[in-house]
Structures are given as structure tokens and as C-alpha cells.
PDB file of C-alpha atoms in Angstrom:
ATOM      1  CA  UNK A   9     110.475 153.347 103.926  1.00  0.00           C
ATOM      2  CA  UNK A  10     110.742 151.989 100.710  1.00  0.00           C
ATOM      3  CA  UNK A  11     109.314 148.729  99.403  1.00  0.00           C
ATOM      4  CA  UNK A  12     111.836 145.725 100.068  1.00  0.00           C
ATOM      5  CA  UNK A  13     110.235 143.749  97.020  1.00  0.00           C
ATOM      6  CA  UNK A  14     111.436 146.112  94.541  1.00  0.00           C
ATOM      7  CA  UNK A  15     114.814 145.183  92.648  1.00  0.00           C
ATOM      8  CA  UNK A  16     116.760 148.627  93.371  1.00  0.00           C
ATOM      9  CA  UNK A  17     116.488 149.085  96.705  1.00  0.00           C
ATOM     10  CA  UNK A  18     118.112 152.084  98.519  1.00  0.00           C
ATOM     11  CA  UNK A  19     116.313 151.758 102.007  1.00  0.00           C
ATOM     12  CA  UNK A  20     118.691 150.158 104.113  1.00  0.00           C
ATOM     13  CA  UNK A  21     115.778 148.982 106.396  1.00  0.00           C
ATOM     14  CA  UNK A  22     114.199 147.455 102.969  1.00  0.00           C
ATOM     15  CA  UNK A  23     117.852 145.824 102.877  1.00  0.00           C
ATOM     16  CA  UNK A  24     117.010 144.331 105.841  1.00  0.00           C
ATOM     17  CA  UNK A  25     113.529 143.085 105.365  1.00  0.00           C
ATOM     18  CA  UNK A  26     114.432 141.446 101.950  1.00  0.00           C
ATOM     19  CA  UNK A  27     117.605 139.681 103.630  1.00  0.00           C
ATOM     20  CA  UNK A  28     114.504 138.456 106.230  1.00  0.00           C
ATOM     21  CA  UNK A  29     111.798 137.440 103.672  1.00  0.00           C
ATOM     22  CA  UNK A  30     114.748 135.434 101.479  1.00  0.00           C
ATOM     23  CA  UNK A  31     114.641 132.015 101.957  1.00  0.00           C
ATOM     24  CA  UNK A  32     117.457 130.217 101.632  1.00  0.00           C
ATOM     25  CA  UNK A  33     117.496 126.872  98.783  1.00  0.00           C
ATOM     26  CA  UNK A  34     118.987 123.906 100.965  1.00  0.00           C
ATOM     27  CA  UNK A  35     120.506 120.912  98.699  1.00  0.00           C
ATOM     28  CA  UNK A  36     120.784 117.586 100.420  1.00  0.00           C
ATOM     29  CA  UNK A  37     123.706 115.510  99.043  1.00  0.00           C
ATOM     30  CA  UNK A  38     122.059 112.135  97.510  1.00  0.00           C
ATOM     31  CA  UNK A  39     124.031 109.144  98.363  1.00  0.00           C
ATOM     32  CA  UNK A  40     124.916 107.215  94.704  1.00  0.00           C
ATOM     33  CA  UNK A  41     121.638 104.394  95.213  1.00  0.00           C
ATOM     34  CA  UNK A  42     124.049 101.909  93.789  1.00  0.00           C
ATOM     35  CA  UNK A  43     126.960 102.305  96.288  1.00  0.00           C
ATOM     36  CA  UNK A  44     125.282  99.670  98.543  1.00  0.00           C
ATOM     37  CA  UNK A  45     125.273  95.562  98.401  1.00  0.00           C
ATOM     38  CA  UNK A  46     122.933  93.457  96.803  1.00  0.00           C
ATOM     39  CA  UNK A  47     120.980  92.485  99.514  1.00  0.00           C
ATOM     40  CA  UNK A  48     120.601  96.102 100.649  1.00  0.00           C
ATOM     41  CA  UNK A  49     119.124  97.051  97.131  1.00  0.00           C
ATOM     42  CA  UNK A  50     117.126  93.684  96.860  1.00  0.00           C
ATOM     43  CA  UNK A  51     115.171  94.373 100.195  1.00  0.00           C
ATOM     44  CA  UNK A  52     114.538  98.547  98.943  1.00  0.00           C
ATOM     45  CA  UNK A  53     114.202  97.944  95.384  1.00  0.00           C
ATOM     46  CA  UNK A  54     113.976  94.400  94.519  1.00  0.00           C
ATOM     47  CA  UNK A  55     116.605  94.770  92.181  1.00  0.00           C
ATOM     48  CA  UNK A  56     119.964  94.059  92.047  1.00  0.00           C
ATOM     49  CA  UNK A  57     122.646  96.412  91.291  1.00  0.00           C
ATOM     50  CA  UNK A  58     122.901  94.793  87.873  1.00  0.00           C
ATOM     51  CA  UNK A  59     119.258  94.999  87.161  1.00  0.00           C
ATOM     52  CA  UNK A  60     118.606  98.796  88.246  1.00  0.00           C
ATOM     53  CA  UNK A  61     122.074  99.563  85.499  1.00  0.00           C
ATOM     54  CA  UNK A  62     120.370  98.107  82.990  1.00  0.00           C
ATOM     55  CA  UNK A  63     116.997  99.838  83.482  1.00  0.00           C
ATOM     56  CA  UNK A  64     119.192 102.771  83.805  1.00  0.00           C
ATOM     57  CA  UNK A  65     120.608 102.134  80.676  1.00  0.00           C
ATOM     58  CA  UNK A  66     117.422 101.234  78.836  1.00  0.00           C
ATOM     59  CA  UNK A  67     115.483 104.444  80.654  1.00  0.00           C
ATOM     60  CA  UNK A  68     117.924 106.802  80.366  1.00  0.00           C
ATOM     61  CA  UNK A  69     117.478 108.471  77.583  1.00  0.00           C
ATOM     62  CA  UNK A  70     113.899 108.622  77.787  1.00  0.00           C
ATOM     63  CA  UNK A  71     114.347 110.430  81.740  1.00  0.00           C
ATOM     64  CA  UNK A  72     117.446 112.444  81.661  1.00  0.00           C
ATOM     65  CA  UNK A  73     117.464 115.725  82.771  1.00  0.00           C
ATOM     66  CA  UNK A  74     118.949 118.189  80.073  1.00  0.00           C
ATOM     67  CA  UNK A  75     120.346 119.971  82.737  1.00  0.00           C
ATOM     68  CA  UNK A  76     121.592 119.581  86.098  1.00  0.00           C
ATOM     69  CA  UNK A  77     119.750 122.957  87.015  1.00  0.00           C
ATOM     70  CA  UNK A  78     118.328 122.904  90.598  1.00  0.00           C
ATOM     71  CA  UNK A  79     120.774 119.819  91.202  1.00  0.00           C
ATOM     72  CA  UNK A  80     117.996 117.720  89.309  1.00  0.00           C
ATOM     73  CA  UNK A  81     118.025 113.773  90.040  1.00  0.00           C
ATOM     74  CA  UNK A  82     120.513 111.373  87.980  1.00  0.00           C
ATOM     75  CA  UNK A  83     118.825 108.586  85.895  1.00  0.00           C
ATOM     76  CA  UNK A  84     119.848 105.998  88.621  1.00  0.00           C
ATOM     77  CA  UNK A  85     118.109 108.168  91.342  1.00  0.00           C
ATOM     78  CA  UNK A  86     115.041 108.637  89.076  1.00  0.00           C
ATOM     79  CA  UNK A  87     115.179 104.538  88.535  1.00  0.00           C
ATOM     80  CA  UNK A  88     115.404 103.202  92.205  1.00  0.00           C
ATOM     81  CA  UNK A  89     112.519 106.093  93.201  1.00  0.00           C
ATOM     82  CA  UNK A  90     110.418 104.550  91.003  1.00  0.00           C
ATOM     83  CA  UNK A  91     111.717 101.115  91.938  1.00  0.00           C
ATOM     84  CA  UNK A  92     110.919 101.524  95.392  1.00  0.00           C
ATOM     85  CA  UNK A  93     107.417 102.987  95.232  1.00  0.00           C
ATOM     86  CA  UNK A  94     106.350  99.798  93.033  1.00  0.00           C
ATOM     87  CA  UNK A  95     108.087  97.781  95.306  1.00  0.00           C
ATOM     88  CA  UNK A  96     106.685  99.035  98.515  1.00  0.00           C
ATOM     89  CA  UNK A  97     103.243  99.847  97.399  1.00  0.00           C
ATOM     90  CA  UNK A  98     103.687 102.972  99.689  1.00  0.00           C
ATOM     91  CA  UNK A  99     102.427 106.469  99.322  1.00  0.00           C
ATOM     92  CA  UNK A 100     104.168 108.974  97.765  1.00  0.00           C
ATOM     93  CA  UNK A 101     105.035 110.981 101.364  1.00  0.00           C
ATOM     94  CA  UNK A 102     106.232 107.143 102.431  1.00  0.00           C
ATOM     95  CA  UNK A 103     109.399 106.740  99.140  1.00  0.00           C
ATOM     96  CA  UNK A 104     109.723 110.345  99.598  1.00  0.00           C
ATOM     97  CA  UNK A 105     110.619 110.457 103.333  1.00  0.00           C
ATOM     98  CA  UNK A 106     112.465 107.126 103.280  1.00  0.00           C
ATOM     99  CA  UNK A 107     114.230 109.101  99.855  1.00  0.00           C
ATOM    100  CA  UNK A 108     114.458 112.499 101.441  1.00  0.00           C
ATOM    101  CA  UNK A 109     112.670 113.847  98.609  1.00  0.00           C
ATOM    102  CA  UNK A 110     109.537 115.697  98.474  1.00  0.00           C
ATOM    103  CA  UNK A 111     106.227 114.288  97.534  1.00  0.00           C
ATOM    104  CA  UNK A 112     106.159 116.517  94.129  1.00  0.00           C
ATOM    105  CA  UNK A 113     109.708 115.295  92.729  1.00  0.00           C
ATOM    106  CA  UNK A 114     108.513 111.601  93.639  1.00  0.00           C
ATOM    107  CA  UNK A 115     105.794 112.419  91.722  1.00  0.00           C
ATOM    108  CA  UNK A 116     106.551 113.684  88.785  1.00  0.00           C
ATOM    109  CA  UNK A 117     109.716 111.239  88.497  1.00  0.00           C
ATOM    110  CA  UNK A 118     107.422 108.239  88.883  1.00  0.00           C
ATOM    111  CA  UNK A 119     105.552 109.585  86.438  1.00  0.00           C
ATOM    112  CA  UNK A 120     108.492 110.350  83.797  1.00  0.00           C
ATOM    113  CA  UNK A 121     109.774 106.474  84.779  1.00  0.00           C
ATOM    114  CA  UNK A 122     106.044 104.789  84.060  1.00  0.00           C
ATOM    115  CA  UNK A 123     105.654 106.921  80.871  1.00  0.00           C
ATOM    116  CA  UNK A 124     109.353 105.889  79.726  1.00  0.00           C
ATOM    117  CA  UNK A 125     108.315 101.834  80.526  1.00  0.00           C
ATOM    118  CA  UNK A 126     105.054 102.619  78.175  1.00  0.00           C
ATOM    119  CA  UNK A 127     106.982 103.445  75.238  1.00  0.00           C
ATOM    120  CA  UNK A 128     109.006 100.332  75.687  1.00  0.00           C
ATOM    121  CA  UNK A 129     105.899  98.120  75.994  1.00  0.00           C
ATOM    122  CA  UNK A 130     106.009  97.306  72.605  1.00  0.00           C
ATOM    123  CA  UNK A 131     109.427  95.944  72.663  1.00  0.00           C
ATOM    124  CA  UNK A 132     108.961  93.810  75.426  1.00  0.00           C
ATOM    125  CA  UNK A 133     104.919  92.275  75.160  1.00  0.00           C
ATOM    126  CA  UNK A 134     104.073  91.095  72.636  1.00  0.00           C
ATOM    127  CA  UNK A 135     101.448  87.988  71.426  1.00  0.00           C
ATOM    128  CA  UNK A 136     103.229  84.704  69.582  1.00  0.00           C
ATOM    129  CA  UNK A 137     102.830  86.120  65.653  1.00  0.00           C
ATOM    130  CA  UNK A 138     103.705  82.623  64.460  1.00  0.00           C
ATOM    131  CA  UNK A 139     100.588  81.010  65.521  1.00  0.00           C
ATOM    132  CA  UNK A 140      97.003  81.587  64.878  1.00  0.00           C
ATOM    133  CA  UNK A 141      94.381  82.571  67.474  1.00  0.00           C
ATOM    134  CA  UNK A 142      92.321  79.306  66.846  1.00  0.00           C
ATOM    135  CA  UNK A 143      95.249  77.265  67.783  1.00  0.00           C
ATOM    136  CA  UNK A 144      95.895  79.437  70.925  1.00  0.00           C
ATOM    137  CA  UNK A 145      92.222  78.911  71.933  1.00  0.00           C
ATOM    138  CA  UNK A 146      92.348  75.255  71.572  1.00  0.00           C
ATOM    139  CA  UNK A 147      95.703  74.961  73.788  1.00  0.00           C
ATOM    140  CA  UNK A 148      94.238  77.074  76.674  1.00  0.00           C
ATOM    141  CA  UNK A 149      90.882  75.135  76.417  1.00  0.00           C
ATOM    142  CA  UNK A 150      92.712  71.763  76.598  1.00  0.00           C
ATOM    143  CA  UNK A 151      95.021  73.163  79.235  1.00  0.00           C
ATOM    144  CA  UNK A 152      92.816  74.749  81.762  1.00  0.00           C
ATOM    145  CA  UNK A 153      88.818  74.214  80.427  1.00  0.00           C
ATOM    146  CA  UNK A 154      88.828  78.089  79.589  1.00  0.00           C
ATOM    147  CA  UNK A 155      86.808  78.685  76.189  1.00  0.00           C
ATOM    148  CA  UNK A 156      87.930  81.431  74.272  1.00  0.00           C
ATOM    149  CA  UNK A 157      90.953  82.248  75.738  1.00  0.00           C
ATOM    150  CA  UNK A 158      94.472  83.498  73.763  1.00  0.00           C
ATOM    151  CA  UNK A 159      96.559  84.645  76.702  1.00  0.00           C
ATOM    152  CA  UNK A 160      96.979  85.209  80.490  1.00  0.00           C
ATOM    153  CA  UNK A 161      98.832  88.154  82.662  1.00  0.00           C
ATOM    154  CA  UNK A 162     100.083  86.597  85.866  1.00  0.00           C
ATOM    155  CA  UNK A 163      98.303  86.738  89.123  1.00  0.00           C
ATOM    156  CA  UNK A 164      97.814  90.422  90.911  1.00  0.00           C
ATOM    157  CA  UNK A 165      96.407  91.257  94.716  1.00  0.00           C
ATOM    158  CA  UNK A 166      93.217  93.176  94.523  1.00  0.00           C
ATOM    159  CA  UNK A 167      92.765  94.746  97.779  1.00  0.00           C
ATOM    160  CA  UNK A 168      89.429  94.425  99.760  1.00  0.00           C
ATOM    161  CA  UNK A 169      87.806  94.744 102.465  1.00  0.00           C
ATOM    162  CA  UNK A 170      88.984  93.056 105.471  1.00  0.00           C
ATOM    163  CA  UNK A 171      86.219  89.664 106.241  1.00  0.00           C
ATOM    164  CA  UNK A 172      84.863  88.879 109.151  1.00  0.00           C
ATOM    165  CA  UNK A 173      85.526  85.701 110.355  1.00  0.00           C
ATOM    166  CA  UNK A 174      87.726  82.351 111.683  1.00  0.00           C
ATOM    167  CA  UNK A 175      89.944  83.030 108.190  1.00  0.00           C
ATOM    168  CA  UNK A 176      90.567  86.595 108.004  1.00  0.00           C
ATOM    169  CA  UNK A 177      94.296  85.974 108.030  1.00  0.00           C
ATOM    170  CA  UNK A 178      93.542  84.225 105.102  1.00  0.00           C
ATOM    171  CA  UNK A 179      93.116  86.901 102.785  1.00  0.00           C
ATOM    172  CA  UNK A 180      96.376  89.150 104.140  1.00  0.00           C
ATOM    173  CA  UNK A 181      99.037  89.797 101.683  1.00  0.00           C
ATOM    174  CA  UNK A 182     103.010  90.121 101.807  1.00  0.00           C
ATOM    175  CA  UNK A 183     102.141  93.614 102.034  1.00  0.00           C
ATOM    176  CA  UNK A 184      99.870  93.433 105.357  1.00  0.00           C
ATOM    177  CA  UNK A 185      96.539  94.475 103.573  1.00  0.00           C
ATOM    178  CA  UNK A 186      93.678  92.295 102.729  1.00  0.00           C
ATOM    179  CA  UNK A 187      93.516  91.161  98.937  1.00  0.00           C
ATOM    180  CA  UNK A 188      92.147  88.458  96.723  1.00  0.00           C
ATOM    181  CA  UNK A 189      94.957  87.260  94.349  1.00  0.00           C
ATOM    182  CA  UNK A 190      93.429  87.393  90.693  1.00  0.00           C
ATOM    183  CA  UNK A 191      94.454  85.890  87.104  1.00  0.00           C
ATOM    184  CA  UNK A 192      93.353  87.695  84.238  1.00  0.00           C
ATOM    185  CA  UNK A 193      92.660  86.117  80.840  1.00  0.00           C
ATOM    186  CA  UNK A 194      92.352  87.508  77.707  1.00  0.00           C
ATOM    187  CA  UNK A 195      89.362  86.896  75.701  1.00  0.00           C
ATOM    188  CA  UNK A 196      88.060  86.922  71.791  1.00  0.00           C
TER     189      UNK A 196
END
């Protein structure tokens, strides 16, 4: 019998075998993301249809495929994946199930979305140039007693573990796990 691995076969039984061993590619259709309402996107993605076109738009070149080899994910697809693991603070398995993805393309197209938002940083943060730091640190002191201070990033949940006590409740999120909400400021 000859080997059914080997590119001419004349076996018929290797015929056979290689027909057996062949696994067959399967390509689920996607559903366009954006065909839904508002509300529907809001509750997945936190965005509205508006919002995820213009992150689209601003992302796209950065995430494009250059070809639609392997049926490869559009930019909007690559957009509300990414969308809906930072809204949902899932794991990867979790946004690729409720995607019907696998866990690798979530992976790597999170990863292509968060790199393309880094290069954009720059465009979008950025510290008052106008007015010097002294100034800054004088404001915040007046404003909230902090010394030294010349900015603050809005509040974030740092997750702990879950207290013992009458006000456990206390310390559960939106998300159902226990956090501690925390400001950072920026210091000199």
C-alpha cells in the first residue's frame, strides 16, 4: 500500500485514507454587527451604531486585512470584538462563543484593535500645553487638598478579594465581582 500523505498517489486505498484524514474548512457566515438597533449594540458593545462607524473609520486602516484570504474578519467585525471584550470584561472563550469565533482570532484581533488605539493615543491625550505645571499644582491643591498634583485619570474597579462581613455587598461591582473603585493622580 502506498503512503496516502504523499502528493502523487496511485494506491486507490491511499485515495481513500487521504479523502478520510482531510478535514474539511467550515466558514460560518458573520452577520454584518451593525445590522441591528441601537439598543441591541448599546447593551453588547456600548456603542452605538454611529460610534462603532467612526472607530471603524478611525481604526481601519491601522486593522484591515490585505486580503480576504481564509474569509478574514471586516474592520467592523474586528471593532465590535474588541468592543465587546472591554465591555464585558469576559474571557476570551466568553466574546468568542457569544461571537462564534475562536479564542485565537479573538485574540489576536483584540490585540491588532489595542495596538491600533496606542498609536492614536497621542492624538487624543494629551496635558493643557498652554499652562504651566506650577499653576496646575496650585488649582488641584486648592481644589481637592492634593499637593503636587498636575492631572487625574477617572475612577477604575480594582478587583479584590471578596470581605467578610455585614457590607460585603458593598464592595460588588456592575460587573458582579468584588472591587474597590480607585482615582489615580498624577504626580511631580
Amino acid at each position: 500500500m502506498a503512503c496516502p500523505f504523499l502528493r502523487d498517489v496511485v494506491d486507490e486505498e491511499a485515495l481513500v485514507l487521504r479523502r478520510a484524514f482531510r478535514r474539511e474548512r467550515v466558514f460560518r457566515d458573520r452577520l454584518d454587527p451593525l445590522a441591528f438597533p441601537d439598543d441591541h449594540l448599546y447593551e453588547r458593545y456600548r456603542f452605538s451604531a454611529d460610534g462603532i462607524r467612526y472607530l471603524c473609520r478611525l481604526l481601519g486602516p491601522r486593522i484591515k486585512h490585505r486580503t480576504a484570504r481564509s474569509h478574514a474578519l471586516s474592520v467592523e467585525q474586528m471593532v465590535c470584538v474588541a468592543l465587546r471584550f472591554f465591555a464585558s470584561g469576559a474571557f476570551l472563550y466568553s466574546v468568542g462563543d457569544a461571537e462564534q469565533l475562536n479564542k485565537a482570532t479573538i485574540c489576536r484581533t483584540i490585540r491588532s484593535v489595542c495596538l491600533a488605539i496606542k498609536a492614536l493615543a497621542d492624538v487624543f491625550i494629551s496635558f493643557p500645553g498652554h499652562r504651566r505645571l506650577c499653576d496646575m499644582k496650585e488649582e488641584f491643591y486648592r481644589i481637592a487638598g492634593f499637593p503636587n498634583v498636575i492631572g487625574a485619570v477617572d475612577c477604575t474597579h480594582i478587583r479584590i478579594k471578596a470581605p467578610s462581613g455585614a457590607h460585603e455587598a458593598d464592595f460588588v461591582n456592575r460587573k458582579s465581582f468584588h472591587s474597590i473603585n480607585v482615582q489615580v493622580n498624577i504626580t511631580f
